[in-house]
mmCIF file of C-alpha atoms and ligand atoms in Angstrom:
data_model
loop_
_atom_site.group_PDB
_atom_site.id
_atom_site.type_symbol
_atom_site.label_atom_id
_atom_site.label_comp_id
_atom_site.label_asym_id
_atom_site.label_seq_id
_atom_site.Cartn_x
_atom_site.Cartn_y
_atom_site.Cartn_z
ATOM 1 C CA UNK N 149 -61.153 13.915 2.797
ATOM 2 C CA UNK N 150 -62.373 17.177 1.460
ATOM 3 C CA UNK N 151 -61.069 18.199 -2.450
ATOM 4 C CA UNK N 152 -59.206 21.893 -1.792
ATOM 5 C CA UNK N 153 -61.829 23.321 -4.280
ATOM 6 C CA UNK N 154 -65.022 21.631 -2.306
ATOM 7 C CA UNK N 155 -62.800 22.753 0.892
ATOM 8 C CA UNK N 156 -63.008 26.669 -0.196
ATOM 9 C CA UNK N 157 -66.466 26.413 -1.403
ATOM 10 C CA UNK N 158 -67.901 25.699 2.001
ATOM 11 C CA UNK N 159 -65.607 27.895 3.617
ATOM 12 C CA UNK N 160 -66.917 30.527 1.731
ATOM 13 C CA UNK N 161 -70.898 29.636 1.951
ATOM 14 C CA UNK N 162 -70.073 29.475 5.910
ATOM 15 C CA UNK N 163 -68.862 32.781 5.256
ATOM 16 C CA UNK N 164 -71.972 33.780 3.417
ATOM 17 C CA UNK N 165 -74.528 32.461 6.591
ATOM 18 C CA UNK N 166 -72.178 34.443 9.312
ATOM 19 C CA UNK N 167 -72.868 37.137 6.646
ATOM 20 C CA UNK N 168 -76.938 36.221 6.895
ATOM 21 C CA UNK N 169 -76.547 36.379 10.890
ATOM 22 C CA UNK N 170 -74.673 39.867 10.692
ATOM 23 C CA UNK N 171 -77.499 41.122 8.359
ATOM 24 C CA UNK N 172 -80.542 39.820 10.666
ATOM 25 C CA UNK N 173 -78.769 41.288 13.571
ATOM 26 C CA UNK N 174 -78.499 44.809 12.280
ATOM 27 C CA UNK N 175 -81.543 44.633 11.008
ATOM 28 C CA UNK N 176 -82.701 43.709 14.856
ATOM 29 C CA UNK N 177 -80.694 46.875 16.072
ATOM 30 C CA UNK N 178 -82.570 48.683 13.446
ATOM 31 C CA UNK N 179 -86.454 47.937 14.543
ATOM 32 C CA UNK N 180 -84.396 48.015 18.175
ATOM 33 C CA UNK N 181 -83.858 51.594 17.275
ATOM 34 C CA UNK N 182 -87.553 52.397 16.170
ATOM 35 C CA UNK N 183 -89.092 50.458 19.318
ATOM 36 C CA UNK N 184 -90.571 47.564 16.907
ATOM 37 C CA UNK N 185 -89.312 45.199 19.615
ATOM 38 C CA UNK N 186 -91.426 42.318 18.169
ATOM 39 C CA UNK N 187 -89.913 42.881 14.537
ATOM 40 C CA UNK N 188 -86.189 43.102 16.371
ATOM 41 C CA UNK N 189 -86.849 40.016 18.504
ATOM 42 C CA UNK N 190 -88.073 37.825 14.855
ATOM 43 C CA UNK N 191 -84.754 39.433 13.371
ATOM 44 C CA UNK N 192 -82.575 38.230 16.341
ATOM 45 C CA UNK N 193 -83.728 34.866 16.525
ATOM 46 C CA UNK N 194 -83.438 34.368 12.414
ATOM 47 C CA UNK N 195 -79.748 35.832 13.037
ATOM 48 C CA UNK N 196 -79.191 32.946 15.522
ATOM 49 C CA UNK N 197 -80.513 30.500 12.878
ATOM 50 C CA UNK N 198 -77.894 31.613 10.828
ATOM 51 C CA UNK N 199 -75.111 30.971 13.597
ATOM 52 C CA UNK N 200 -76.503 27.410 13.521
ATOM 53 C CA UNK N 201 -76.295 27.524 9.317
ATOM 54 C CA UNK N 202 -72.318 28.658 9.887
ATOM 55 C CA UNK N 203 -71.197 26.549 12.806
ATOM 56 C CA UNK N 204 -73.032 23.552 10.927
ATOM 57 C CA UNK N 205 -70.693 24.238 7.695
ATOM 58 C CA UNK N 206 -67.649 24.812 9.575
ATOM 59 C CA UNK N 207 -67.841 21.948 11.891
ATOM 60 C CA UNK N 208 -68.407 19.440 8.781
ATOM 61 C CA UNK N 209 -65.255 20.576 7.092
ATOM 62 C CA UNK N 210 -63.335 19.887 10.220
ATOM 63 C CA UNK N 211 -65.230 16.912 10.614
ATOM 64 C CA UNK N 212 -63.727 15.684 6.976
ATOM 65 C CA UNK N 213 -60.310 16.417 7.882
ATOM 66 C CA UNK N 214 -60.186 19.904 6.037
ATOM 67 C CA UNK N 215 -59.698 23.330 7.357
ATOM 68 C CA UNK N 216 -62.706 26.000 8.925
ATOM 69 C CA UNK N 217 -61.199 29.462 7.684
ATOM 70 C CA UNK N 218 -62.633 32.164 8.964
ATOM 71 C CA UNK N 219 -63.064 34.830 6.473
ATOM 72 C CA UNK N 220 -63.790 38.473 6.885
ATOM 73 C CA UNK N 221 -66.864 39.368 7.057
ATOM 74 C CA UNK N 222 -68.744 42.362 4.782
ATOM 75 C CA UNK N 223 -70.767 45.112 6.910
ATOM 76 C CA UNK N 224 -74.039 44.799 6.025
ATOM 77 C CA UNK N 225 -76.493 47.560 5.487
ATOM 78 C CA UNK N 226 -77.183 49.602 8.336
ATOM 79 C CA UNK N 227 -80.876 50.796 8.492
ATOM 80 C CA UNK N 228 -84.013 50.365 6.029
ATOM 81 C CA UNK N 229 -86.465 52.941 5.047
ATOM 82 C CA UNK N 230 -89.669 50.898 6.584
ATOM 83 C CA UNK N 231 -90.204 47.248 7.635
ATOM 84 C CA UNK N 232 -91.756 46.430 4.338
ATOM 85 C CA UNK N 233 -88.447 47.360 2.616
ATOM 86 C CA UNK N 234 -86.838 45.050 5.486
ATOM 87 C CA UNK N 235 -88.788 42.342 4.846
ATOM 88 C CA UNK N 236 -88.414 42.159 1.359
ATOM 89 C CA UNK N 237 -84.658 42.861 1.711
ATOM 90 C CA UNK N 238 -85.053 39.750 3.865
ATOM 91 C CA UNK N 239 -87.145 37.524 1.063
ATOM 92 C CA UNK N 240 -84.562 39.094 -1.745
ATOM 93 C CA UNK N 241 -81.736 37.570 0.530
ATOM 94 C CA UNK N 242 -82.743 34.194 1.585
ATOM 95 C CA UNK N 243 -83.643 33.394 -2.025
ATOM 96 C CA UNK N 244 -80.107 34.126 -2.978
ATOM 97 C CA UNK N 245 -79.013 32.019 -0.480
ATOM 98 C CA UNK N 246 -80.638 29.478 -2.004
ATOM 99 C CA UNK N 247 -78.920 29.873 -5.449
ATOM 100 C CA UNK N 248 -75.461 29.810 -3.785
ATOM 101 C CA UNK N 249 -76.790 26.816 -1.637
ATOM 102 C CA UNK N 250 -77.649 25.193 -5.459
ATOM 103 C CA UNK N 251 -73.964 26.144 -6.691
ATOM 104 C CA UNK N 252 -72.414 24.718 -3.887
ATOM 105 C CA UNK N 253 -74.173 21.113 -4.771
ATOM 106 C CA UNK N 254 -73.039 21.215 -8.268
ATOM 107 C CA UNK N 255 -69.589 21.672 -6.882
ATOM 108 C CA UNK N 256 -69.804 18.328 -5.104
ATOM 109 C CA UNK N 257 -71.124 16.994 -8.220
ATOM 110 C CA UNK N 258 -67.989 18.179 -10.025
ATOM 111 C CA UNK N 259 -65.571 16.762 -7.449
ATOM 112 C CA UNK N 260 -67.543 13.493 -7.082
ATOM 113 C CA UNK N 261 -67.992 14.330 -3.564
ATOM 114 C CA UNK N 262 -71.427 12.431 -2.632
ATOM 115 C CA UNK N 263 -71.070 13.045 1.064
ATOM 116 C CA UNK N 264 -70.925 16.406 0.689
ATOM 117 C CA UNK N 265 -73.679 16.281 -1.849
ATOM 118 C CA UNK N 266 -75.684 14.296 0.839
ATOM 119 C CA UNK N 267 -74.418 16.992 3.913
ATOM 120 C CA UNK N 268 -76.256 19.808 1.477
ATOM 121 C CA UNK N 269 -79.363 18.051 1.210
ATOM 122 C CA UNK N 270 -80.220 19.825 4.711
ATOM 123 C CA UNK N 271 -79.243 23.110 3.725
ATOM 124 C CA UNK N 272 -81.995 22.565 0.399
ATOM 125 C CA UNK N 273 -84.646 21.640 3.015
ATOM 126 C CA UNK N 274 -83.400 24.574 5.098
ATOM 127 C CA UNK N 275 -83.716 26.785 2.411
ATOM 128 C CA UNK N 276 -87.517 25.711 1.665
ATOM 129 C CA UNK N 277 -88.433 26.620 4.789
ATOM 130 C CA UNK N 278 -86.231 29.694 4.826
ATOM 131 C CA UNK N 279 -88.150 30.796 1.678
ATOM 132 C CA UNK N 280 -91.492 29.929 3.186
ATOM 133 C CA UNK N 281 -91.215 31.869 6.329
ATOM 134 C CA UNK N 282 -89.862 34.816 5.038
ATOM 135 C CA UNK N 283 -92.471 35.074 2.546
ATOM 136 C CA UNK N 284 -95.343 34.615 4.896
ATOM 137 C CA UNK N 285 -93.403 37.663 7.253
ATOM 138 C CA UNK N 286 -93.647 39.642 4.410
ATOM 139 C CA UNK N 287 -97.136 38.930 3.412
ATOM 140 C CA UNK N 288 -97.970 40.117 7.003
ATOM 141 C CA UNK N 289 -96.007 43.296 6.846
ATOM 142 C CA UNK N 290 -97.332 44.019 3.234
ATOM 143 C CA UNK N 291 -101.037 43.305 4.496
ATOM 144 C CA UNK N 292 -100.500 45.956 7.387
ATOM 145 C CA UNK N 293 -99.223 48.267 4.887
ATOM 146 C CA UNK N 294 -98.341 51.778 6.551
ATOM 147 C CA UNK N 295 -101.136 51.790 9.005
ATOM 148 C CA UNK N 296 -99.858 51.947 12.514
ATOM 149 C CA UNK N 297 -101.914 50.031 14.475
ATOM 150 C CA UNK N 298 -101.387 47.354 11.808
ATOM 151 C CA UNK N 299 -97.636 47.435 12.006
ATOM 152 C CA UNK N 300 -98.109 47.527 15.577
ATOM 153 C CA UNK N 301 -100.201 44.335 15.467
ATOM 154 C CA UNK N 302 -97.513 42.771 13.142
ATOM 155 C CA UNK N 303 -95.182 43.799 15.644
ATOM 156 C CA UNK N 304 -96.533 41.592 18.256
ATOM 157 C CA UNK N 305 -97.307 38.645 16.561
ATOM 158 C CA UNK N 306 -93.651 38.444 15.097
ATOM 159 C CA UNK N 307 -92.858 38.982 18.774
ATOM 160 C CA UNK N 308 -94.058 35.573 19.606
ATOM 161 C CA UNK N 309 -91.630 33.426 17.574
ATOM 162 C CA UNK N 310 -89.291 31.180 19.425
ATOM 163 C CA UNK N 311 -86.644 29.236 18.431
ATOM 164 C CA UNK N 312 -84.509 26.554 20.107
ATOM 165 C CA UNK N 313 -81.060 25.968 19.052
ATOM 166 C CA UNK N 314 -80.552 22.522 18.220
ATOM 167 C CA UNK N 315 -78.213 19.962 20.624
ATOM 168 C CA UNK N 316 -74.756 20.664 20.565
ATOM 169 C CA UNK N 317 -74.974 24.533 18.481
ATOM 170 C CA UNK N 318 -76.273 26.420 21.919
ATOM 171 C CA UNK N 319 -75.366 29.500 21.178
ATOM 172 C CA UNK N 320 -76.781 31.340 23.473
ATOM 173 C CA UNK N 321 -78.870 29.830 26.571
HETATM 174 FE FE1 OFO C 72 -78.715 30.163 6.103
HETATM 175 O O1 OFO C 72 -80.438 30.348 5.562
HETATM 176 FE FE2 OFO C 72 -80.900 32.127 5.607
HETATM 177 O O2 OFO C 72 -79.502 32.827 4.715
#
């Protein structure tokens, strides 16, 4: 059984990975809007990710006998000024995801809550590879720089990522 405190925490860092999705989507509506299809299709599929992230929170507190709250849910920002500053916003976000991620484990700690402590551990490893890909995105975009063509090329490669949804959090098909 879930502490009320440990209970809220993840509650609220569910919250915090519907907010990721939210983000990743309008930024997907956003290269949408400036036909950078590739860039919107990366964005979509890391917004999906995130659906995974939030569903995987929510079903462990219910799966400990607490209680999935859904909270409301902030608007994110609505359009960047290039795809570099996208990218970076991107990098800027995941790694605070990561400190919250951190924050939430040292609540377990408090509570004494070692399955929880041990549910986080995949979130961590998450996170490293969260880190790692959005850094290597924005190394690409950086490397294009403004150049069209570049972007353009960028655009296409980013277009290639795939991404299966795990058994039992299919999404969409
Ligand atoms: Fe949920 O990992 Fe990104 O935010």
């Amino acid at each position: 059984m879930l502490s009320e405190k440990m209970n809220e925490a993840l509650n609220v860092q569910a919250n915090r990975e519907l907010y990721s999705s939210y983000l990743y989507l309008s930024m997907s509506y956003h290269f949408e809007s400036i036909n950078m299809k590739g860039f919107a299709h990366w964005m979509r599929l890391q917004a999906g990710e995130e659906l995974v992230h939030t569903t995987k929170m929510l079903d462990y507190v219910a799966g400990r006998g607490g209680r999935s709250k859904m909270l409301a849910v902030e608007a994110p920002q609505f359009t960047w000024a290039s795809p570099l500053q996208a990218f970076q916003h991107v990098w800027d976000h995941e790694r605070v995801v990561t400190g919250l991620i951190q924050t939430l484990v040292k609540v377990a700690e408090d509570e004494l809550d070692e399955a929880t402590k041990e549910f986080l551990q995949w979130y961590i490893k998450e996170q490293v590879e969260e880190e790692e890909s959005s850094d290597n995105v924005l190394n690409k975009v950086k490397t294009a720089g403004n150049d069209k063509g570049n972007l353009e090329a960028a655009d296409r490669v980013l277009g290639q990522r795939s991404f299966k949804f795990p058994r039992g959090f299919e999404i969409f098909p």
